[in-house]
Coordinates of C-alpha atoms and ligand atoms in Angstrom, one line a residue:
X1 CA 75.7 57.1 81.5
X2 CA 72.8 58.7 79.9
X3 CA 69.6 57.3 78.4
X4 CA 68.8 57.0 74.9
X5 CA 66.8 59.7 74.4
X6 CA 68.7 62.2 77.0
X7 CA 72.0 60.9 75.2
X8 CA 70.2 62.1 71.9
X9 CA 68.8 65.5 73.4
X10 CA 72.8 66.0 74.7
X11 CA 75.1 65.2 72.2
X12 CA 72.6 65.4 68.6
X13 CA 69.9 67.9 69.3
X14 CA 72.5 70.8 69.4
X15 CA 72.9 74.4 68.2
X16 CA 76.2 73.2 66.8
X17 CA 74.6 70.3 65.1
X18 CA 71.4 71.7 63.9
X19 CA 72.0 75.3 63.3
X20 CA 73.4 75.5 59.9
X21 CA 70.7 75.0 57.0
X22 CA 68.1 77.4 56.7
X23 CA 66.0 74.7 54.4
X24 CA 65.2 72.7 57.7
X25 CA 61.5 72.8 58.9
X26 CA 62.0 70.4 61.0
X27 CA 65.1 68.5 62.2
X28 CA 65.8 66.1 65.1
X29 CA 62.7 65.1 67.8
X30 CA 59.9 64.0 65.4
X31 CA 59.1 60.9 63.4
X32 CA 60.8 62.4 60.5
X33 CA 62.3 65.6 59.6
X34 CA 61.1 67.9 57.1
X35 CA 62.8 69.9 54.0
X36 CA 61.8 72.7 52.5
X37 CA 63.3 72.2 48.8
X38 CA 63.6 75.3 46.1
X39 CA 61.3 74.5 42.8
X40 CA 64.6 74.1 40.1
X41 CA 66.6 72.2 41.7
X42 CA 66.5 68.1 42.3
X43 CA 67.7 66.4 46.0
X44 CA 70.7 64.0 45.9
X45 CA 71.0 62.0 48.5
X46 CA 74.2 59.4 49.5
X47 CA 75.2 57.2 52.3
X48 CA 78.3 55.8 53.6
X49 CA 79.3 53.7 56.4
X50 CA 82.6 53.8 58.7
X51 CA 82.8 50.7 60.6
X52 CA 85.2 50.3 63.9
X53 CA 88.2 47.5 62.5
X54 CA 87.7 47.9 58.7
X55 CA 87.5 51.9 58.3
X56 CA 89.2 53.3 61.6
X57 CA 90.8 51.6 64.8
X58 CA 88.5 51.5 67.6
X59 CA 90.5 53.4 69.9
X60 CA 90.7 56.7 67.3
X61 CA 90.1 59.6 68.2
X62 CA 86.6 60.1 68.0
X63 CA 86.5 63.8 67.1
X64 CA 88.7 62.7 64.2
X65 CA 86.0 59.9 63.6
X66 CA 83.2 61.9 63.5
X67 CA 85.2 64.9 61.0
X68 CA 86.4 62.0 59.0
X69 CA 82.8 60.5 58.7
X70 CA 81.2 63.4 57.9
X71 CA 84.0 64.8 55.2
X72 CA 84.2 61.3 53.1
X73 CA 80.0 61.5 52.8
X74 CA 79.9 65.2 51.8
X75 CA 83.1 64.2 48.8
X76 CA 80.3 62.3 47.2
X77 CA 78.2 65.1 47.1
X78 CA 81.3 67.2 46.0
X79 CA 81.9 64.3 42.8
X80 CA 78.4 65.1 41.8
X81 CA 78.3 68.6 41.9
X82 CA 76.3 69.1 44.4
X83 CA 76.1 71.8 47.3
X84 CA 75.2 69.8 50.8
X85 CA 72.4 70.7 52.8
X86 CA 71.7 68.2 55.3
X87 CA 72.6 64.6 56.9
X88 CA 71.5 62.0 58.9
X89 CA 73.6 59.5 61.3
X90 CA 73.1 55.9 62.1
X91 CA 75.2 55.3 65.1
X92 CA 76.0 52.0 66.6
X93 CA 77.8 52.2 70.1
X94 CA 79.4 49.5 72.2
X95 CA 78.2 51.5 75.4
X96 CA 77.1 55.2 75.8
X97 CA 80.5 57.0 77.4
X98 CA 80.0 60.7 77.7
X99 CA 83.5 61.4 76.8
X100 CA 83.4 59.5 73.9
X101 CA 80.4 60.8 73.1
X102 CA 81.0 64.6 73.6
X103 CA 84.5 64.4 71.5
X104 CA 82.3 63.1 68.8
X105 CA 79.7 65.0 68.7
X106 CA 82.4 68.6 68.9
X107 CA 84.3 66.8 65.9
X108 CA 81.1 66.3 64.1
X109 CA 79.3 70.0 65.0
X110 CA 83.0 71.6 63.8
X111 CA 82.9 70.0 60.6
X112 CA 79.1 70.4 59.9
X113 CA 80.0 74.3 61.0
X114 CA 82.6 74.5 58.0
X115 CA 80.0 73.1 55.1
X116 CA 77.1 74.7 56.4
X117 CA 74.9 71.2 56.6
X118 CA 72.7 70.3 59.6
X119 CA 72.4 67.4 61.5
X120 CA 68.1 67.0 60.9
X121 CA 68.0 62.9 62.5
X122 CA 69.4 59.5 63.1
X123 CA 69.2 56.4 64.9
X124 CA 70.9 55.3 68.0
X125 CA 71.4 51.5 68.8
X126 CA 73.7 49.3 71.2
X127 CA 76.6 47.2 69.5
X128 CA 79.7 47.0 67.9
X129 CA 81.2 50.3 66.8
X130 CA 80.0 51.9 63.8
X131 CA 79.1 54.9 62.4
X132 CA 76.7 55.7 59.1
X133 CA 75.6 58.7 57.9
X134 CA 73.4 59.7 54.9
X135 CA 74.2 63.3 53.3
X136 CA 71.6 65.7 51.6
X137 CA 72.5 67.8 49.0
X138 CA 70.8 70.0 46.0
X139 CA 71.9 70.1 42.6
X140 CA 70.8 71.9 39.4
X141 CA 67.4 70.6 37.9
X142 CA 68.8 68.8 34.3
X143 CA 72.9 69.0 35.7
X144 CA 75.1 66.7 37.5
X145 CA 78.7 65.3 37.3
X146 CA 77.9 61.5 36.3
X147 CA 80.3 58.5 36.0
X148 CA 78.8 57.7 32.7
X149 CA 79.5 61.3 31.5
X150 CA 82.9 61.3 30.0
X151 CA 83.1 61.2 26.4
X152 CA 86.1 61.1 23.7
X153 CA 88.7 63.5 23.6
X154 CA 88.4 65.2 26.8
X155 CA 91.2 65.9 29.5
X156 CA 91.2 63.5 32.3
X157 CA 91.8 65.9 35.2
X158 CA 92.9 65.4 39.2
X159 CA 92.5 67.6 41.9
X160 CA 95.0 68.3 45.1
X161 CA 97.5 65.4 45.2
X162 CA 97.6 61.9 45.2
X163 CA 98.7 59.3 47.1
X164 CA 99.3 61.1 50.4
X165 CA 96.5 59.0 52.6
X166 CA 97.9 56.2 51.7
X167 CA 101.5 56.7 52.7
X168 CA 100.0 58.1 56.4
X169 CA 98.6 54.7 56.3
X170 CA 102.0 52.9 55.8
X171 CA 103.4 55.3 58.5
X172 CA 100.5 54.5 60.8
X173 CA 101.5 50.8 61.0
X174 CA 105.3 51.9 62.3
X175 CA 104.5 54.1 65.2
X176 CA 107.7 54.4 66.3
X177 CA 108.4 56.6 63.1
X178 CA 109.0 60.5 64.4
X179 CA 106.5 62.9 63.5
X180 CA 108.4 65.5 61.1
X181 CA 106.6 68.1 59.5
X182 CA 106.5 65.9 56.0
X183 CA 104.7 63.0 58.0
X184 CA 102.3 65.2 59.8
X185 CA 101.3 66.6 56.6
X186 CA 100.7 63.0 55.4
X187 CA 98.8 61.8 58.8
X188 CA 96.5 65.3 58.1
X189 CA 95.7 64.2 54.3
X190 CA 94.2 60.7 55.7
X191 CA 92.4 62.4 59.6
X192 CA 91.2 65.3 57.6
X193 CA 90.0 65.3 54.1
X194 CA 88.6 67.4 52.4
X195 CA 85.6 67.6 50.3
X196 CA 86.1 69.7 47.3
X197 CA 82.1 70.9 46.9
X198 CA 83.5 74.3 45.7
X199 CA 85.5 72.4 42.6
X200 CA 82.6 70.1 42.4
X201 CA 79.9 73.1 42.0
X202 CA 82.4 75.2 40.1
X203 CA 83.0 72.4 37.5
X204 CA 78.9 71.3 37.4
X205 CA 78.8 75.7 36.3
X206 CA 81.1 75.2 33.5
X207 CA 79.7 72.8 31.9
X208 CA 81.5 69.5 32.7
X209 CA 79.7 66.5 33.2
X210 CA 81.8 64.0 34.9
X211 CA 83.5 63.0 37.6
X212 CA 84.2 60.7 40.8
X213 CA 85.6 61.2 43.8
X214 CA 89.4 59.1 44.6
X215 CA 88.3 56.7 47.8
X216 CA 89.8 53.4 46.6
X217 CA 93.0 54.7 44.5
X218 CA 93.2 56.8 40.8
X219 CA 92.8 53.4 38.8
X220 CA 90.0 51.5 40.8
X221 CA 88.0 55.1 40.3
X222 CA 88.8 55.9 37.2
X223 CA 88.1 52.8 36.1
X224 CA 84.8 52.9 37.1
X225 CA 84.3 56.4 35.3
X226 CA 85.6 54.8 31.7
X227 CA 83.4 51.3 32.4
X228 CA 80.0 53.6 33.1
X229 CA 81.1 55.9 30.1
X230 CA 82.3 52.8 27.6
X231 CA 85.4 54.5 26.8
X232 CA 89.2 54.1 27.5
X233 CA 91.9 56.4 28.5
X234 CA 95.6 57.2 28.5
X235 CA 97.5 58.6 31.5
X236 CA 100.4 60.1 31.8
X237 CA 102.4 58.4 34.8
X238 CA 105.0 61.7 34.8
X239 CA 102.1 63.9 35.2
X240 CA 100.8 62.8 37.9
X241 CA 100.4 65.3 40.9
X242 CA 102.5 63.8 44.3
X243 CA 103.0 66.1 46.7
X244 CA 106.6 66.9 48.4
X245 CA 106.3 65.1 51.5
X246 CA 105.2 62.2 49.4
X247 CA 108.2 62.3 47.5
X248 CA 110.1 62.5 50.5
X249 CA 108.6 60.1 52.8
X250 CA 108.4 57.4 50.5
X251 CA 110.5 57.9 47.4
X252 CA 110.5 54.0 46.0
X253 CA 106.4 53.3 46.1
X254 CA 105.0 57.0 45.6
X255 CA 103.9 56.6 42.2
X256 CA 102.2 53.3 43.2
X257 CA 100.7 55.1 46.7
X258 CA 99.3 57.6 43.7
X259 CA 97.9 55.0 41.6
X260 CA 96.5 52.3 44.0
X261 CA 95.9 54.0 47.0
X262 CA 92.6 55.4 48.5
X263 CA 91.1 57.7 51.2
X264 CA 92.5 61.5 49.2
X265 CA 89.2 62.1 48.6
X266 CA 90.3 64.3 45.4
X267 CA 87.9 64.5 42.5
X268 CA 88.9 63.1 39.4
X269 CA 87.1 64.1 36.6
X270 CA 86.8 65.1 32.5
X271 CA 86.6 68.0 30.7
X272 CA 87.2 68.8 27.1
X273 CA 90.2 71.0 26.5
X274 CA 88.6 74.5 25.3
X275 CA 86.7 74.2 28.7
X276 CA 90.0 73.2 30.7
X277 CA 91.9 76.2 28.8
X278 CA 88.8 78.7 29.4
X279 CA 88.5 77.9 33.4
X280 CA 91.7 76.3 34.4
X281 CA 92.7 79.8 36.9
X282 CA 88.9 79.6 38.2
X283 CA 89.2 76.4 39.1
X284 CA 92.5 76.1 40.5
X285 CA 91.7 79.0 42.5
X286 CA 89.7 76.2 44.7
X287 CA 92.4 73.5 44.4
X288 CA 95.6 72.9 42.0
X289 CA 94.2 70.8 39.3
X290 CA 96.0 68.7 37.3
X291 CA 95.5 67.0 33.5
X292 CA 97.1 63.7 33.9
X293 CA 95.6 62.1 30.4
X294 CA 92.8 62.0 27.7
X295 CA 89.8 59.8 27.3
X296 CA 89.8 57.6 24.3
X297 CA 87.2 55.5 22.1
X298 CA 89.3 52.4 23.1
X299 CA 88.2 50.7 26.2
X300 CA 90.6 50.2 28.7
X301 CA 93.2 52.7 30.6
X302 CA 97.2 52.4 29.6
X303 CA 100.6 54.6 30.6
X304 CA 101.6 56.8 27.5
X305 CA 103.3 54.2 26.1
X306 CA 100.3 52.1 25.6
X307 CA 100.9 49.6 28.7
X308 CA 98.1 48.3 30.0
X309 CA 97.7 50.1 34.0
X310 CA 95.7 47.2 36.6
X311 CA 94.1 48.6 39.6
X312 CA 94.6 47.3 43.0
X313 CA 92.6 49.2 44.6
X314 CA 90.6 48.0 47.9
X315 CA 87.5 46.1 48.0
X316 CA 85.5 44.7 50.5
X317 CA 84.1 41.1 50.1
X318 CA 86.7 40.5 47.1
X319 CA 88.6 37.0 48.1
X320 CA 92.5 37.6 48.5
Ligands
ADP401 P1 61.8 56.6 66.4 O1 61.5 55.6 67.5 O2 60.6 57.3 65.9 O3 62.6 56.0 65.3 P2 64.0 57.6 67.8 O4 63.6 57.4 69.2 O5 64.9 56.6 67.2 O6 62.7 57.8 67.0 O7 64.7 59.0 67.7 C1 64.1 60.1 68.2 C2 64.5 61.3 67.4 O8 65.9 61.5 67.6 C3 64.2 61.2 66.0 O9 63.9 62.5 65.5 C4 65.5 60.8 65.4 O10 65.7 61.2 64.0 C5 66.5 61.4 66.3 N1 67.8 60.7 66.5 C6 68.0 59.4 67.0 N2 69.3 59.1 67.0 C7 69.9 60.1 66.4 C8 71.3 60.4 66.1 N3 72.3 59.5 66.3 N4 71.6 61.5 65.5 C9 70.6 62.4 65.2 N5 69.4 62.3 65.5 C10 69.0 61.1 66.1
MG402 MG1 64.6 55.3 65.5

């Protein structure tokens, strides 16, 4: 088993970890790192952690871990607007196993490859499983997509589809099920998301100004869009975007996977309509994109019939 600092210099201090942003001065090895940042544009910074029992099983696959990690931080750059340029990693280990340890760090360096962000420091420690990671990203001087920035009138609009992590979930806890095709495609939506920082940056150029990424379910996020903006909306429960192998796989509860479940990582966000009809092909060149209601002045967020629509989305520390 190898030392801290040889573990470090092995599986962190890499060409496949380190080689990707050209802003790095300096990255892993020092007391800090440095970054050279351009003159317009403002640093935006967010941190998650995955923790072994609540977020993944222990045993997973720890390639899939470290992709998974390293995707779900980079979607909150994605729901700001932001293009990523660096991240950090707190990792806690139970004990330093080299396979362990090399799957990770390959499944992290392959998803660092594909958004261009380098790995520039950390921390390494001894306990029970978990994995944090703090992302780096630029945006605009003046722009960014803000919870608070939805305002009356505009389209509420979702990218990809809904509801497909969710149902891997459910399938997860029968493993007996058979893998067909519909069920892989559902098992990929919850290993592998996917950040959308090309929709994100795309819709930050257009002018919008708000949006949120979908990690706890549509209503739980939403929600927190019209609280921070102080203004209501109406969805459309016929409009909303569920893939076929959601349809398929779980025909009775996909509308409520949609609704209430988390971990698609798709963007949710508002634009008024002129803007939605001016760049709808640009942006769904990205990723499908779908209006599924309007903001309103009234707080609050109802079907299009006016009933009212309660998130269940999940929370940690909330007593059951
Ligand atoms: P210090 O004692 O100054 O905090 P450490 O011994 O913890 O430094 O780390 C040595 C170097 O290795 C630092 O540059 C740190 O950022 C980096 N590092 C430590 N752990 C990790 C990790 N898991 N991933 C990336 N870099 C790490
Ligand atoms: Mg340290």
């Amino acid at each position: 088993m190898p030392g801290e600092f040889e573990l470090i210099r092995r599986y962190f201090d890499c060409a496949g970890l380190n080689q990707h942003s050209p802003s790095v001065v300096l990255g892993i090895g020092d007391d800090c790192a440095i970054l050279d940042l351009p003159a317009e544009q403002r640093l935006c910074f967010s941190m998650d952690s995955l923790v072994a029992g609540v977020h993944f099983p222990a045993a997973a696959d720890p390639a899939l871990i470290a992709r998974r990690a390293l995707a779900v931080n980079l979607s909150d750059l994605a729901a700001m607007g932001a293009s990523p340029l660096c991240f950090t990693l707190g990792l806690t280990l139970p004990e330093a196993s080299d396979e362990w340890l090399q799957a990770f760090s390959a499944g992290l360096a392959a998803e660092a490859a594909a958004h261009g962000v380098s790995l520039v420091g950390g921390d390494t420690t001894l306990g029970p499983l978990s994995i944090t990671l703090q992302v780096q990203g630029l945006l605009p001087r003046g722009g960014a997509l803000r919870r608070d920035g939805a305002r009356e009138g505009e389209l509420v609009i979702v990218s990809g589809t809904l509801g497909d992590a969710a149902a891997a979930l459910d399938l997860l806890e029968q493993p007996a099920a058979a893998l067909t095709p519909n069920r892989q495609q559902l098992l990929e939506r919850y290993y592998r998301p996917q950040p959308r920082l090309e929709l994100g940056q795309a819709l930050l150029k257009i002018g919008a100004g708000c949006a949120i990424d979908i990690s706890d379910g549509l209503l739980a996020d939403l929600g927190h869009i019209l609280e921070r903006s102080c203004v209501g909306a109406r969805i459309d429960l016929g409009a909303l975007p569920l893939s076929a192998a959601l349809r398929a796989e779980c025909p009775e509860r996909a509308l409520e996977r949609a609704l209430n479940g988390g971990d698609d990582y798709e963007l949710c966000f508002t634009l008024a309509e002129p803007l939605w009809q001016q760049h709808r092909e640009s942006l769904c060149a990205w990723v499908a994109c779908t209006p599924i209601g309007r903001i309103g002045r009234a707080p609050g967020l109802t079907d299009a019939q006016g009933a009212p629509l309660v998130a269940s989305g999940y929370q940690h520390f909330r007593g059951e």
